[in-house]
Amino acid sequence: MTTILIQGGHLVDPSTGMDERRDLYLRDGRVAALELPGKLNALAKKEKTTIVNATGMVVAPGLVDIHVHLREPGQAYKETIASGTHAAAAGGFTSVCAMPNTSPVNDSPEITRWMQAADRKAVARVFPIAAATLGSRGEAVADCKSLQAAGAVAVSDDGKPILEGSIMLEALVQAGRVGLPVIQHAEDTRVTQGASMNAGALAFRLGLRGMSVDAESGIVERDIELLSRLRKSDPASRAHLHVAHLSTAKALEAVRRAKRSGLHVTCEVAPHHFALTQAAIGDYNTDAKMNPPLRNEEDRAALIGGIMDGTVDAIATDHAPHALHEKEQEFERAPNGIIGLETALGLSLLVLHRQHRMPLTRVLALLSSQPAQLLHLKHRGSLAVGSFADVVLFRPNDDWPFHACESKSKSRNTPFDGWKLPGRIQMTICEGRIVHDARFSAK
Amino acid sequence: MAPFAIAVGWILNGSMPIKRKMSAKKAARITRSAKIAGNGAGNGHSSSSRPLLTLEVSPSISPRNKIAIPQFHGPVPPGFLHPGSAISVSHFTLEDVGRILAEASELEAMPAARRALRYTKRRVALLFYESSTRTRTSFELAAKSLGADTALVSALSSSIEKGESLKDTGITLRSLGAECIILRHPNSGAPYLLARSTGLPILNAGDGSHEHPSQALLDLRTILAHLPPSARTAGKRNHSIGDRALQGVTVTIVGDILHSRVARSNALLLPRLGARVIFCGPEVLLPECAAAIGPGVEIERDFERALKQSNVVMMLRIQKERLAGLEIDLEDYIEQYQLHMQRLAAHAPAAIVLHPGPVIRGLEITGEIADGPNSVVAEQVYHGSIIRMALLARALDAHPKRNEQSSKNR
Ligand SMILES: [Zn+2]
């Protein structure tokens, strides 16, 4: 029986609305009790509990990231499930949902189970997202039922879109039947061939092919149309469309309208899309190359607006590690993506809380309770009694410099190297196990 | 991945009397060093893609000018860009432009024999990932006329994969003694990567659809030479060129603006000297956002209306190799945008006609225009070699400030 008492902290739990000083008691991987300061001391003494002093810290549910690339199986030189979850823990995340664009593609119950096996040595809980179509080839919808039974929490062909309308519809139907969301990487790849950044004046100036806003919004609008048609033909359908890494004002508006009309459409935004614009590309910095690309200031402002007004359901990192030699290439040849697990909380606090005055509890909701609900991760993203003992402790006003070279990820591809971010993470506890402790973390 | 071979040969300058043969031992030593540099720099590529380096040294060598053993230099500090580089015209101040033009005039006036002593045995590498007889020859002859040795690395093949990274190729060339690299590359921005990897001055001889600074400077020199004498002060003794040097001059750039690095470099340079730049072409080759490249640039889709306002007409080739996915009706294009005698005589009889080459006669311009009295294409080529000498002199003279950090680094 392992027990931990987190003492003297300010407990912020968006799932219950708690925002007060409380002591938190963890037992056997679950939240056992939360009481006024000092009230649990006697119990702790009796049970010879490990005591964590959280004075001056925020105590919050462990963060939940519904969009990461852990690169296993097949690309362990970029990241492993072990290294990726260490990075997650260092960033305060206790649950991560791993995209299936591995090698081979995770389109089977076997790989789905393999990713969750103890041998992977994960320090945060890994929830696989399985391929929506076999091999993510966009031709035949995968067997959602057996994938769900193996532990998949959603289906997606992330990295590419489910382009064919009939296949997307079929995926929504099949996944809906077992209650799994379909996560769409919304990019009309028929018009983004050879593109490596956002379309427009800067792309012209840099001589790079651009991805238009319509290449994203067109697919989002098409998918919403499919969902709407599906609901008309089958009002009982549980089909759920989730838009991954939404990056444009136009696609956001489409989601906003769909939500208003009562459709089950949700979306996520990545920290880099609300923290940066395409200007970060500078002199062809490949660490500012991702897909969807960084957009212009109007899009960035619209995303922040969507986060503030609740249109955006979750913040998800799209953590996408790549080896140094892959990023040290010509801009057009370098792969897309950046690592993001260790900067997500800091960037969210910086941009949303500090610059846009979003209450801390709402920022944390976007990073924990809401994404957990979205993918039905039961007893995650909450500190209610009985929940998993997933906890993050951080100092909200302690600004710290992020150094890529100290990242726990195997890769270093980030445009945020050297940024000063608020919210230094002191400790991360996953299912009652201390998986990150700043006091012992090697510098 | 197919194995990939680069042949490196320092072609020693013909103007230097070379007497003694290089010993076989020395040649072997150089070859070995080159191989070590090639292998040691690999970063994760499979061994099958490792470059095969062959160093061919000219048959004879002077003992006084013996080739130094390639030395290794340390990593380049982040954000460092060698001040002798010419990657984008946007990096040049007007003072830089004035100095380059003045240097060009000075070198132009210098007797060839004296010029050849200026950078004797200095090493310049030409790294060409795209074929370009014109630009390559121009740079090569410019380097040789300054006395420098040149090595041409041509990583060109339509069928083989390039195995070695640009970074490693650059480090290899640096280890082989290159003091400056002239790069032609199909990817926009590649010169920055080479500059960051080697710390050497990089002369951009055209990168993707990005820039071609030496072309813009030679176009500038060509245009200046055709200004009325009263207006011609730029680049003379006083080393300065003002922001009104091209006042009253309207330059129309016509054709495939979307893919043209020449158009971009000119549009970024000429307005700073007071010129008006008009982009002219159909929507597929000229998106509306092109005008946002900088002040003094506008779009006029009607060729004849643009011609009426022009003193200078710059005709561009349609870059078929970069069209991928874009549809264009050539007959229609010719109808609307070809420059032919009738059109020129009717709308801009006094304008000079420039073309960066290669010219596709019968497409963007007719043979009559190319050979006609308005064409200054041959002069452009001449000014090209002078400007490239000046850029090389600037690269080989400049001293890097090692601790310079990019202000963008946070
Ligand atoms: Zn994606």
PDB file of N, CA and C in Angstrom, chain A residues 200-201 203-209 276 279 282-286 324-325 327-333 417-419, chain B residues 43 88 90 166-167 185 187-190 192-193 196 209-211 257 264 268 289-290 292-293 322-324 408 410:
ATOM      1  N   GLY A 200       0.484  32.398 -49.061  1.00  0.00           N
ATOM      2  CA  GLY A 200       0.336  33.845 -48.925  1.00  0.00           C
ATOM      3  C   GLY A 200       1.610  34.587 -49.248  1.00  0.00           C
ATOM      4  N   ALA A 201       1.619  35.852 -48.821  1.00  0.00           N
ATOM      5  CA  ALA A 201       2.715  36.744 -49.195  1.00  0.00           C
ATOM      6  C   ALA A 201       4.079  36.260 -48.699  1.00  0.00           C
ATOM      7  N   ALA A 203       5.039  33.155 -48.073  1.00  0.00           N
ATOM      8  CA  ALA A 203       5.444  31.997 -48.876  1.00  0.00           C
ATOM      9  C   ALA A 203       5.964  32.465 -50.230  1.00  0.00           C
ATOM     10  N   PHE A 204       5.294  33.451 -50.789  1.00  0.00           N
ATOM     11  CA  PHE A 204       5.770  33.994 -52.069  1.00  0.00           C
ATOM     12  C   PHE A 204       7.164  34.577 -51.896  1.00  0.00           C
ATOM     13  N   ARG A 205       7.329  35.379 -50.858  1.00  0.00           N
ATOM     14  CA  ARG A 205       8.628  36.022 -50.604  1.00  0.00           C
ATOM     15  C   ARG A 205       9.750  34.986 -50.439  1.00  0.00           C
ATOM     16  N   LEU A 206       9.433  33.895 -49.737  1.00  0.00           N
ATOM     17  CA  LEU A 206      10.447  32.874 -49.468  1.00  0.00           C
ATOM     18  C   LEU A 206      10.583  31.874 -50.619  1.00  0.00           C
ATOM     19  N   GLY A 207       9.717  31.981 -51.602  1.00  0.00           N
ATOM     20  CA  GLY A 207       9.800  31.059 -52.737  1.00  0.00           C
ATOM     21  C   GLY A 207       9.400  29.644 -52.363  1.00  0.00           C
ATOM     22  N   LEU A 208       8.432  29.524 -51.450  1.00  0.00           N
ATOM     23  CA  LEU A 208       7.984  28.200 -51.012  1.00  0.00           C
ATOM     24  C   LEU A 208       6.523  28.003 -51.412  1.00  0.00           C
ATOM     25  N   ARG A 209       6.172  26.784 -51.736  1.00  0.00           N
ATOM     26  CA  ARG A 209       4.773  26.498 -52.034  1.00  0.00           C
ATOM     27  C   ARG A 209       3.965  26.545 -50.745  1.00  0.00           C
ATOM     28  N   LEU A 276       2.631  31.181 -31.938  1.00  0.00           N
ATOM     29  CA  LEU A 276       3.513  31.648 -33.017  1.00  0.00           C
ATOM     30  C   LEU A 276       2.724  31.940 -34.290  1.00  0.00           C
ATOM     31  N   ALA A 279       5.825  33.997 -39.104  1.00  0.00           N
ATOM     32  CA  ALA A 279       7.036  34.824 -39.041  1.00  0.00           C
ATOM     33  C   ALA A 279       8.185  34.071 -38.373  1.00  0.00           C
ATOM     34  N   GLY A 282      11.388  32.719 -40.213  1.00  0.00           N
ATOM     35  CA  GLY A 282      12.614  33.517 -40.353  1.00  0.00           C
ATOM     36  C   GLY A 282      13.390  33.128 -41.588  1.00  0.00           C
ATOM     37  N   ASP A 283      14.654  32.793 -41.398  1.00  0.00           N
ATOM     38  CA  ASP A 283      15.496  32.354 -42.505  1.00  0.00           C
ATOM     39  C   ASP A 283      15.406  30.835 -42.654  1.00  0.00           C
ATOM     40  N   TYR A 284      14.232  30.349 -42.940  1.00  0.00           N
ATOM     41  CA  TYR A 284      14.012  28.929 -43.223  1.00  0.00           C
ATOM     42  C   TYR A 284      14.357  28.041 -42.030  1.00  0.00           C
ATOM     43  N   ASN A 285      13.871  28.431 -40.846  1.00  0.00           N
ATOM     44  CA  ASN A 285      14.077  27.624 -39.652  1.00  0.00           C
ATOM     45  C   ASN A 285      13.171  26.393 -39.714  1.00  0.00           C
ATOM     46  N   THR A 286      13.778  25.222 -39.866  1.00  0.00           N
ATOM     47  CA  THR A 286      12.969  24.006 -40.020  1.00  0.00           C
ATOM     48  C   THR A 286      12.266  23.624 -38.710  1.00  0.00           C
ATOM     49  N   LEU A 324      17.892  15.188 -35.334  1.00  0.00           N
ATOM     50  CA  LEU A 324      18.596  16.404 -35.752  1.00  0.00           C
ATOM     51  C   LEU A 324      18.910  16.384 -37.249  1.00  0.00           C
ATOM     52  N   HIS A 325      19.430  15.249 -37.727  1.00  0.00           N
ATOM     53  CA  HIS A 325      19.859  15.237 -39.133  1.00  0.00           C
ATOM     54  C   HIS A 325      18.682  15.348 -40.094  1.00  0.00           C
ATOM     55  N   LYS A 327      16.035  17.337 -39.472  1.00  0.00           N
ATOM     56  CA  LYS A 327      15.651  18.750 -39.488  1.00  0.00           C
ATOM     57  C   LYS A 327      16.761  19.618 -40.091  1.00  0.00           C
ATOM     58  N   GLU A 328      18.010  19.154 -40.048  1.00  0.00           N
ATOM     59  CA  GLU A 328      19.109  19.921 -40.646  1.00  0.00           C
ATOM     60  C   GLU A 328      19.162  19.670 -42.141  1.00  0.00           C
ATOM     61  N   GLN A 329      18.066  19.939 -42.789  1.00  0.00           N
ATOM     62  CA  GLN A 329      17.998  19.755 -44.226  1.00  0.00           C
ATOM     63  C   GLN A 329      17.404  21.014 -44.849  1.00  0.00           C
ATOM     64  N   GLU A 330      17.380  21.025 -46.163  1.00  0.00           N
ATOM     65  CA  GLU A 330      16.703  22.094 -46.878  1.00  0.00           C
ATOM     66  C   GLU A 330      15.262  22.155 -46.362  1.00  0.00           C
ATOM     67  N   PHE A 331      14.732  23.361 -46.220  1.00  0.00           N
ATOM     68  CA  PHE A 331      13.409  23.547 -45.616  1.00  0.00           C
ATOM     69  C   PHE A 331      12.361  22.652 -46.258  1.00  0.00           C
ATOM     70  N   GLU A 332      12.346  22.618 -47.583  1.00  0.00           N
ATOM     71  CA  GLU A 332      11.313  21.836 -48.259  1.00  0.00           C
ATOM     72  C   GLU A 332      11.489  20.337 -48.052  1.00  0.00           C
ATOM     73  N   ARG A 333      12.688  19.905 -47.722  1.00  0.00           N
ATOM     74  CA  ARG A 333      12.934  18.475 -47.534  1.00  0.00           C
ATOM     75  C   ARG A 333      12.783  18.038 -46.086  1.00  0.00           C
ATOM     76  N   ASP A 417      13.266  26.947 -28.010  1.00  0.00           N
ATOM     77  CA  ASP A 417      14.517  26.841 -27.260  1.00  0.00           C
ATOM     78  C   ASP A 417      14.881  28.213 -26.690  1.00  0.00           C
ATOM     79  N   GLY A 418      15.134  28.241 -25.371  1.00  0.00           N
ATOM     80  CA  GLY A 418      15.542  29.496 -24.735  1.00  0.00           C
ATOM     81  C   GLY A 418      14.388  30.387 -24.300  1.00  0.00           C
ATOM     82  N   TRP A 419      13.156  30.001 -24.589  1.00  0.00           N
ATOM     83  CA  TRP A 419      11.999  30.818 -24.172  1.00  0.00           C
ATOM     84  C   TRP A 419      11.832  30.758 -22.661  1.00  0.00           C
TER      85      TRP A 419
ATOM     86  N   ASN B  43      26.089  11.649 -40.611  1.00  0.00           N
ATOM     87  CA  ASN B  43      25.286  11.727 -39.411  1.00  0.00           C
ATOM     88  C   ASN B  43      24.031  10.875 -39.541  1.00  0.00           C
ATOM     89  N   SER B  88      20.659  36.981 -49.840  1.00  0.00           N
ATOM     90  CA  SER B  88      19.451  37.717 -50.220  1.00  0.00           C
ATOM     91  C   SER B  88      19.833  39.183 -50.402  1.00  0.00           C
ATOM     92  N   SER B  90      18.126  41.500 -49.628  1.00  0.00           N
ATOM     93  CA  SER B  90      17.609  42.234 -48.478  1.00  0.00           C
ATOM     94  C   SER B  90      18.668  42.419 -47.395  1.00  0.00           C
ATOM     95  N   LEU B 166      23.441  18.300 -47.666  1.00  0.00           N
ATOM     96  CA  LEU B 166      24.081  19.566 -48.053  1.00  0.00           C
ATOM     97  C   LEU B 166      25.078  19.988 -46.979  1.00  0.00           C
ATOM     98  N   LYS B 167      24.696  19.766 -45.724  1.00  0.00           N
ATOM     99  CA  LYS B 167      25.582  20.114 -44.610  1.00  0.00           C
ATOM    100  C   LYS B 167      26.929  19.392 -44.731  1.00  0.00           C
ATOM    101  N   HIS B 185      20.991  25.814 -56.088  1.00  0.00           N
ATOM    102  CA  HIS B 185      20.255  24.718 -55.452  1.00  0.00           C
ATOM    103  C   HIS B 185      18.766  24.806 -55.791  1.00  0.00           C
ATOM    104  N   ASN B 187      16.243  24.031 -53.951  1.00  0.00           N
ATOM    105  CA  ASN B 187      15.372  24.334 -52.804  1.00  0.00           C
ATOM    106  C   ASN B 187      15.599  25.754 -52.309  1.00  0.00           C
ATOM    107  N   SER B 188      14.518  26.475 -52.154  1.00  0.00           N
ATOM    108  CA  SER B 188      14.596  27.824 -51.603  1.00  0.00           C
ATOM    109  C   SER B 188      15.198  27.771 -50.202  1.00  0.00           C
ATOM    110  N   GLY B 189      16.087  28.702 -49.922  1.00  0.00           N
ATOM    111  CA  GLY B 189      16.664  28.796 -48.581  1.00  0.00           C
ATOM    112  C   GLY B 189      17.874  27.927 -48.331  1.00  0.00           C
ATOM    113  N   ALA B 190      18.222  27.061 -49.289  1.00  0.00           N
ATOM    114  CA  ALA B 190      19.362  26.157 -49.074  1.00  0.00           C
ATOM    115  C   ALA B 190      20.659  26.901 -48.722  1.00  0.00           C
ATOM    116  N   TYR B 192      21.130  29.329 -46.754  1.00  0.00           N
ATOM    117  CA  TYR B 192      21.193  29.564 -45.306  1.00  0.00           C
ATOM    118  C   TYR B 192      21.699  28.327 -44.583  1.00  0.00           C
ATOM    119  N   LEU B 193      21.216  27.177 -45.014  1.00  0.00           N
ATOM    120  CA  LEU B 193      21.652  25.921 -44.397  1.00  0.00           C
ATOM    121  C   LEU B 193      23.151  25.726 -44.582  1.00  0.00           C
ATOM    122  N   ARG B 196      25.013  28.255 -42.387  1.00  0.00           N
ATOM    123  CA  ARG B 196      24.995  27.882 -40.965  1.00  0.00           C
ATOM    124  C   ARG B 196      25.863  26.664 -40.704  1.00  0.00           C
ATOM    125  N   SER B 209      12.922  29.052 -55.799  1.00  0.00           N
ATOM    126  CA  SER B 209      12.205  30.222 -56.302  1.00  0.00           C
ATOM    127  C   SER B 209      12.456  31.409 -55.391  1.00  0.00           C
ATOM    128  N   HIS B 210      13.562  31.384 -54.681  1.00  0.00           N
ATOM    129  CA  HIS B 210      13.815  32.410 -53.672  1.00  0.00           C
ATOM    130  C   HIS B 210      14.562  33.618 -54.236  1.00  0.00           C
ATOM    131  N   GLU B 211      15.882  33.517 -54.348  1.00  0.00           N
ATOM    132  CA  GLU B 211      16.624  34.704 -54.776  1.00  0.00           C
ATOM    133  C   GLU B 211      17.805  34.376 -55.677  1.00  0.00           C
ATOM    134  N   ILE B 257       6.536  34.966 -62.702  1.00  0.00           N
ATOM    135  CA  ILE B 257       7.031  35.620 -61.485  1.00  0.00           C
ATOM    136  C   ILE B 257       7.035  34.622 -60.318  1.00  0.00           C
ATOM    137  N   ARG B 264      12.183  38.125 -57.785  1.00  0.00           N
ATOM    138  CA  ARG B 264      12.181  38.490 -56.363  1.00  0.00           C
ATOM    139  C   ARG B 264      13.368  39.369 -56.009  1.00  0.00           C
ATOM    140  N   LEU B 268      13.076  43.278 -54.810  1.00  0.00           N
ATOM    141  CA  LEU B 268      13.514  43.669 -53.472  1.00  0.00           C
ATOM    142  C   LEU B 268      14.617  44.719 -53.541  1.00  0.00           C
ATOM    143  N   CYS B 289      -0.793  38.142 -54.096  1.00  0.00           N
ATOM    144  CA  CYS B 289       0.022  38.467 -52.919  1.00  0.00           C
ATOM    145  C   CYS B 289       1.455  38.866 -53.284  1.00  0.00           C
ATOM    146  N   ALA B 290       1.836  38.700 -54.553  1.00  0.00           N
ATOM    147  CA  ALA B 290       3.214  39.006 -54.957  1.00  0.00           C
ATOM    148  C   ALA B 290       3.570  40.466 -54.721  1.00  0.00           C
ATOM    149  N   ALA B 292       2.919  42.237 -52.341  1.00  0.00           N
ATOM    150  CA  ALA B 292       3.257  42.495 -50.943  1.00  0.00           C
ATOM    151  C   ALA B 292       4.728  42.239 -50.641  1.00  0.00           C
ATOM    152  N   ILE B 293       5.489  41.858 -51.648  1.00  0.00           N
ATOM    153  CA  ILE B 293       6.907  41.538 -51.404  1.00  0.00           C
ATOM    154  C   ILE B 293       7.661  42.751 -50.867  1.00  0.00           C
ATOM    155  N   ARG B 322       9.236  23.695 -62.791  1.00  0.00           N
ATOM    156  CA  ARG B 322       8.644  24.001 -61.488  1.00  0.00           C
ATOM    157  C   ARG B 322       7.120  24.132 -61.554  1.00  0.00           C
ATOM    158  N   LEU B 323       6.549  23.914 -62.708  1.00  0.00           N
ATOM    159  CA  LEU B 323       5.106  24.147 -62.854  1.00  0.00           C
ATOM    160  C   LEU B 323       4.239  23.151 -62.095  1.00  0.00           C
ATOM    161  N   ALA B 324       4.738  21.951 -61.893  1.00  0.00           N
ATOM    162  CA  ALA B 324       4.023  20.840 -61.233  1.00  0.00           C
ATOM    163  C   ALA B 324       2.621  21.167 -60.744  1.00  0.00           C
ATOM    164  N   LYS B 408      17.326  37.473 -33.678  1.00  0.00           N
ATOM    165  CA  LYS B 408      16.038  36.789 -33.567  1.00  0.00           C
ATOM    166  C   LYS B 408      16.065  35.704 -32.486  1.00  0.00           C
ATOM    167  N   ARG B 410      15.914  34.054 -29.195  1.00  0.00           N
ATOM    168  CA  ARG B 410      15.406  34.466 -27.894  1.00  0.00           C
ATOM    169  C   ARG B 410      15.940  33.555 -26.827  1.00  0.00           C
TER     170      ARG B 410
END
